[in-house]
């Protein structure tokens, strides 16, 4: 399949893990991909791998918490590929996350965390909107089932991402831009292993109807579908890909 031939896509947080897999999958279906991340070394390696596999990709450094950096990324993409068709807001502080309670987390750390994990998606959407509104396009935000379970400020950020997705669906719809979110359950990545104690992971897996951790590849189908024309009448939705972890009515 080549659903994205001739189209450009930005994937933030694409230097590793889920973001890297999204970028590779989009390139495999013909997209010209901007691998966007703070980690230059790893991000360049992902872009180089995509190119070695026959795809088209470039690396661009971005700090999604900084509106000026987000704007610069959008302008870079237009200069490089002629426009912006798709955006995946995947960047987050996760692998290096400091666990704490909402009641006791240091305020400066909380504000920094939220500026990336929630506000970053808004900064990037605001940055691409002027370039996307003429021809339309689609956006996917990375949420989490943490939005419906106790996960302290991480869960709160994902509640914000869900609300942001739904509110922006109305504001972007008039420009022909769709926006949806994917809410993964526990995913087997380096970041998850670094943050979540093994005993907690084992307990989560025991409670899943499908008795295994998810993989980044398990999320690809939903991401590509939501970005593609196949989902042309789908916007403002939160798609759980979680092995049955969360039931929502």
Short mmCIF file of C-alpha atoms in Angstrom, two decimals:
data_model
loop_
_atom_site.label_atom_id
_atom_site.label_comp_id
_atom_site.label_asym_id
_atom_site.label_seq_id
_atom_site.Cartn_x
_atom_site.Cartn_y
_atom_site.Cartn_z
CA UNK A 1 0.00 0.00 0.00
CA UNK A 2 1.09 3.58 -0.60
CA UNK A 3 -1.61 5.67 1.01
CA UNK A 4 0.71 8.61 1.65
CA UNK A 5 2.60 8.92 -1.62
CA UNK A 6 3.39 12.56 -2.36
CA UNK A 7 2.41 13.69 1.13
CA UNK A 8 4.54 15.07 3.93
CA UNK A 9 4.33 14.13 7.59
CA UNK A 10 5.91 15.40 10.78
CA UNK A 11 6.38 12.91 13.62
CA UNK A 12 7.54 14.44 16.90
CA UNK A 13 9.39 12.35 19.45
CA UNK A 14 10.50 10.14 16.55
CA UNK A 15 14.07 9.44 17.62
CA UNK A 16 13.13 6.16 19.28
CA UNK A 17 10.33 3.90 20.42
CA UNK A 18 6.79 4.43 19.18
CA UNK A 19 7.60 7.64 17.30
CA UNK A 20 10.37 5.98 15.32
CA UNK A 21 8.05 3.13 14.35
CA UNK A 22 5.36 5.62 13.24
CA UNK A 23 7.90 7.49 11.11
CA UNK A 24 9.16 4.30 9.49
CA UNK A 25 5.61 3.09 8.77
CA UNK A 26 4.60 6.39 7.15
CA UNK A 27 7.72 6.38 4.98
CA UNK A 28 7.05 2.78 3.96
CA UNK A 29 3.69 3.94 2.60
CA UNK A 30 5.21 6.75 0.59
CA UNK A 31 5.23 9.74 2.94
CA UNK A 32 8.06 12.24 3.07
CA UNK A 33 8.77 12.26 6.78
CA UNK A 34 10.31 14.79 9.11
CA UNK A 35 11.78 12.91 12.07
CA UNK A 36 11.49 15.57 14.80
CA UNK A 37 13.09 15.26 18.22
CA UNK A 38 15.42 16.88 20.74
CA UNK A 39 17.84 13.95 20.43
CA UNK A 40 19.86 14.78 17.32
CA UNK A 41 22.02 11.65 17.24
CA UNK A 42 19.17 9.18 17.53
CA UNK A 43 16.85 11.22 15.32
CA UNK A 44 19.38 11.37 12.51
CA UNK A 45 19.89 7.63 12.82
CA UNK A 46 16.15 7.02 12.34
CA UNK A 47 16.05 9.29 9.27
CA UNK A 48 19.11 7.57 7.82
CA UNK A 49 17.56 4.13 8.35
CA UNK A 50 14.39 5.23 6.57
CA UNK A 51 16.47 6.49 3.64
CA UNK A 52 18.49 3.25 3.58
CA UNK A 53 15.22 1.32 3.39
CA UNK A 54 14.19 3.34 0.32
CA UNK A 55 12.03 5.97 1.99
CA UNK A 56 12.29 9.73 2.24
CA UNK A 57 13.08 11.32 5.59
CA UNK A 58 15.01 14.19 7.15
CA UNK A 59 15.77 14.98 10.75
CA UNK A 60 14.85 18.28 12.42
CA UNK A 61 15.52 19.23 16.00
CA UNK A 62 12.50 20.55 17.91
CA UNK A 63 11.47 21.46 21.43
CA UNK A 64 7.69 21.14 21.30
CA UNK A 65 7.37 23.09 24.57
CA UNK A 66 8.71 26.16 22.77
CA UNK A 67 6.23 27.78 20.36
CA UNK A 68 9.05 29.37 18.34
CA UNK A 69 10.75 26.00 17.92
CA UNK A 70 7.45 24.45 16.81
CA UNK A 71 6.94 27.25 14.27
CA UNK A 72 10.47 26.79 12.96
CA UNK A 73 9.82 23.06 12.47
CA UNK A 74 6.67 23.77 10.46
CA UNK A 75 8.52 26.28 8.29
CA UNK A 76 11.40 23.83 7.79
CA UNK A 77 8.96 21.14 6.64
CA UNK A 78 7.33 23.47 4.11
CA UNK A 79 10.73 24.51 2.76
CA UNK A 80 11.89 20.90 2.55
CA UNK A 81 8.77 19.18 1.21
CA UNK A 82 6.53 21.98 -0.11
CA UNK A 83 3.79 21.68 2.50
CA UNK A 84 2.48 19.79 5.52
CA UNK A 85 -0.18 17.12 5.15
CA UNK A 86 0.07 15.16 8.39
CA UNK A 87 1.25 15.62 11.96
CA UNK A 88 1.78 13.04 14.69
CA UNK A 89 2.12 14.63 18.13
CA UNK A 90 4.08 11.90 19.87
CA UNK A 91 6.74 13.85 21.80
CA UNK A 92 6.60 13.44 25.57
CA UNK A 93 8.68 13.30 28.71
CA UNK A 94 8.21 9.67 29.62
CA UNK A 95 11.39 7.58 29.75
CA UNK A 96 12.99 10.13 32.09
CA UNK A 97 9.81 10.87 34.04
CA UNK A 98 10.20 11.39 37.80
CA UNK A 99 7.43 9.57 39.64
CA UNK A 100 5.62 11.64 42.26
CA UNK A 101 2.16 12.58 43.50
CA UNK A 102 0.15 15.54 42.26
CA UNK A 103 0.13 16.72 45.85
CA UNK A 104 3.91 16.74 46.20
CA UNK A 105 5.53 16.96 42.75
CA UNK A 106 7.82 20.03 42.59
CA UNK A 107 5.91 22.80 40.84
CA UNK A 108 8.69 23.66 38.39
CA UNK A 109 8.97 20.02 37.28
CA UNK A 110 5.18 19.75 36.94
CA UNK A 111 5.06 22.85 34.73
CA UNK A 112 7.94 21.60 32.57
CA UNK A 113 6.29 18.20 32.24
CA UNK A 114 2.93 19.61 31.21
CA UNK A 115 4.54 22.05 28.77
CA UNK A 116 5.82 19.06 26.79
CA UNK A 117 3.24 16.33 27.37
CA UNK A 118 0.12 18.46 26.91
CA UNK A 119 0.99 21.94 25.64
CA UNK A 120 3.45 20.50 23.12
CA UNK A 121 0.60 19.05 21.07
CA UNK A 122 -1.14 22.43 21.02
CA UNK A 123 2.08 24.27 20.11
CA UNK A 124 2.67 21.96 17.17
CA UNK A 125 -0.94 22.11 16.00
CA UNK A 126 -0.90 25.91 16.11
CA UNK A 127 2.38 25.87 14.15
CA UNK A 128 1.15 23.63 11.31
CA UNK A 129 -2.38 25.01 11.03
CA UNK A 130 -1.52 28.04 8.85
CA UNK A 131 0.20 25.70 6.39
CA UNK A 132 -2.43 22.96 6.44
CA UNK A 133 -5.64 24.98 6.30
CA UNK A 134 -5.56 25.63 2.54
CA UNK A 135 -5.58 21.98 1.52
CA UNK A 136 -6.64 20.25 4.73
CA UNK A 137 -4.84 17.40 6.41
CA UNK A 138 -4.90 15.18 9.47
CA UNK A 139 -3.34 15.04 12.92
CA UNK A 140 -2.92 12.22 15.43
CA UNK A 141 -2.16 12.93 19.09
CA UNK A 142 -0.60 10.34 21.37
CA UNK A 143 -2.75 9.83 24.45
CA UNK A 144 -2.73 6.88 26.87
CA UNK A 145 -5.05 4.70 28.90
CA UNK A 146 -3.44 6.55 31.81
CA UNK A 147 -6.18 9.12 31.18
CA UNK A 148 -8.67 6.68 32.75
CA UNK A 149 -6.51 5.13 35.47
CA UNK A 150 -4.57 6.60 38.37
CA UNK A 151 -1.30 7.86 36.88
CA UNK A 152 -0.72 11.15 38.73
CA UNK A 153 0.41 14.07 36.56
CA UNK A 154 1.14 11.77 33.61
CA UNK A 155 -2.51 10.71 33.57
CA UNK A 156 -3.61 14.32 33.97
CA UNK A 157 -1.55 15.30 30.92
CA UNK A 158 -3.25 12.58 28.88
CA UNK A 159 -6.70 13.73 30.04
CA UNK A 160 -5.62 17.11 28.68
CA UNK A 161 -4.54 15.58 25.37
CA UNK A 162 -7.94 13.94 25.01
CA UNK A 163 -9.76 17.20 25.72
CA UNK A 164 -7.44 19.08 23.40
CA UNK A 165 -8.18 16.59 20.64
CA UNK A 166 -11.93 17.01 21.03
CA UNK A 167 -11.89 20.80 21.28
CA UNK A 168 -9.54 21.23 18.32
CA UNK A 169 -11.72 18.96 16.20
CA UNK A 170 -14.28 21.79 16.16
CA UNK A 171 -11.76 24.57 15.56
CA UNK A 172 -9.90 22.70 12.78
CA UNK A 173 -12.90 21.15 11.06
CA UNK A 174 -13.71 24.28 9.09
CA UNK A 175 -10.24 24.12 7.57
CA UNK A 176 -10.74 20.52 6.48
CA UNK A 177 -8.30 19.25 9.10
CA UNK A 178 -9.11 16.15 11.13
CA UNK A 179 -7.61 15.43 14.54
CA UNK A 180 -7.84 12.24 16.57
CA UNK A 181 -5.87 10.53 19.33
CA UNK A 182 -4.56 7.05 20.05
CA UNK A 183 -4.64 5.82 23.65
CA UNK A 184 -2.22 2.90 24.03
CA UNK A 185 -2.22 0.54 26.95
CA UNK A 186 1.06 -0.77 28.39
CA UNK A 187 3.59 -0.87 25.55
CA UNK A 188 6.88 -2.75 25.66
CA UNK A 189 9.42 0.03 25.05
CA UNK A 190 12.68 1.13 26.64
CA UNK A 191 10.82 4.07 28.17
CA UNK A 192 8.20 1.86 29.86
CA UNK A 193 10.92 -0.39 31.27
CA UNK A 194 12.74 2.66 32.63
CA UNK A 195 9.67 4.21 34.30
CA UNK A 196 7.45 1.36 35.46
CA UNK A 197 8.67 -1.24 37.99
CA UNK A 198 8.58 -4.78 36.59
CA UNK A 199 6.18 -6.01 39.27
CA UNK A 200 3.64 -3.33 38.26
CA UNK A 201 3.99 -4.25 34.59
CA UNK A 202 3.42 -7.92 35.40
CA UNK A 203 0.29 -7.04 37.38
CA UNK A 204 -1.06 -4.91 34.50
CA UNK A 205 -0.54 -7.73 32.02
CA UNK A 206 -2.37 -10.19 34.30
CA UNK A 207 -5.39 -7.87 34.25
CA UNK A 208 -5.50 -7.50 30.46
CA UNK A 209 -7.99 -9.61 28.48
CA UNK A 210 -5.16 -10.13 25.97
CA UNK A 211 -2.37 -11.38 28.20
CA UNK A 212 0.65 -9.57 26.83
CA UNK A 213 2.28 -6.18 26.62
CA UNK A 214 1.60 -4.24 23.46
CA UNK A 215 4.33 -3.34 20.99
CA UNK A 216 4.86 -0.13 19.00
CA UNK A 217 3.90 -2.12 15.90
CA UNK A 218 0.48 -2.80 17.46
CA UNK A 219 -0.22 0.94 17.25
CA UNK A 220 0.79 1.48 13.63
CA UNK A 221 -2.47 0.35 12.03
CA UNK A 222 -4.55 2.79 14.06
CA UNK A 223 -2.16 5.67 13.42
CA UNK A 224 -2.02 5.15 9.66
CA UNK A 225 -5.78 4.66 9.44
CA UNK A 226 -6.55 7.86 11.34
CA UNK A 227 -4.13 9.87 9.21
CA UNK A 228 -5.34 8.39 5.91
CA UNK A 229 -8.27 9.23 3.67
CA UNK A 230 -9.95 6.04 4.87
CA UNK A 231 -10.84 8.01 8.01
CA UNK A 232 -12.11 11.03 6.10
CA UNK A 233 -15.23 11.32 8.31
CA UNK A 234 -13.51 10.60 11.62
CA UNK A 235 -12.43 13.45 13.89
CA UNK A 236 -12.36 14.25 17.60
CA UNK A 237 -12.11 10.56 18.56
CA UNK A 238 -9.91 8.79 21.10
CA UNK A 239 -8.97 5.30 19.87
CA UNK A 240 -7.92 2.81 22.54
CA UNK A 241 -5.31 0.27 21.44
CA UNK A 242 -4.78 -1.42 24.77
CA UNK A 243 -5.40 -5.17 24.79
CA UNK A 244 -8.79 -4.53 26.41
CA UNK A 245 -7.36 -2.70 29.44
CA UNK A 246 -10.02 0.02 29.57
CA UNK A 247 -13.73 -0.32 28.80
CA UNK A 248 -15.40 2.99 27.92
CA UNK A 249 -19.14 3.45 27.42
#
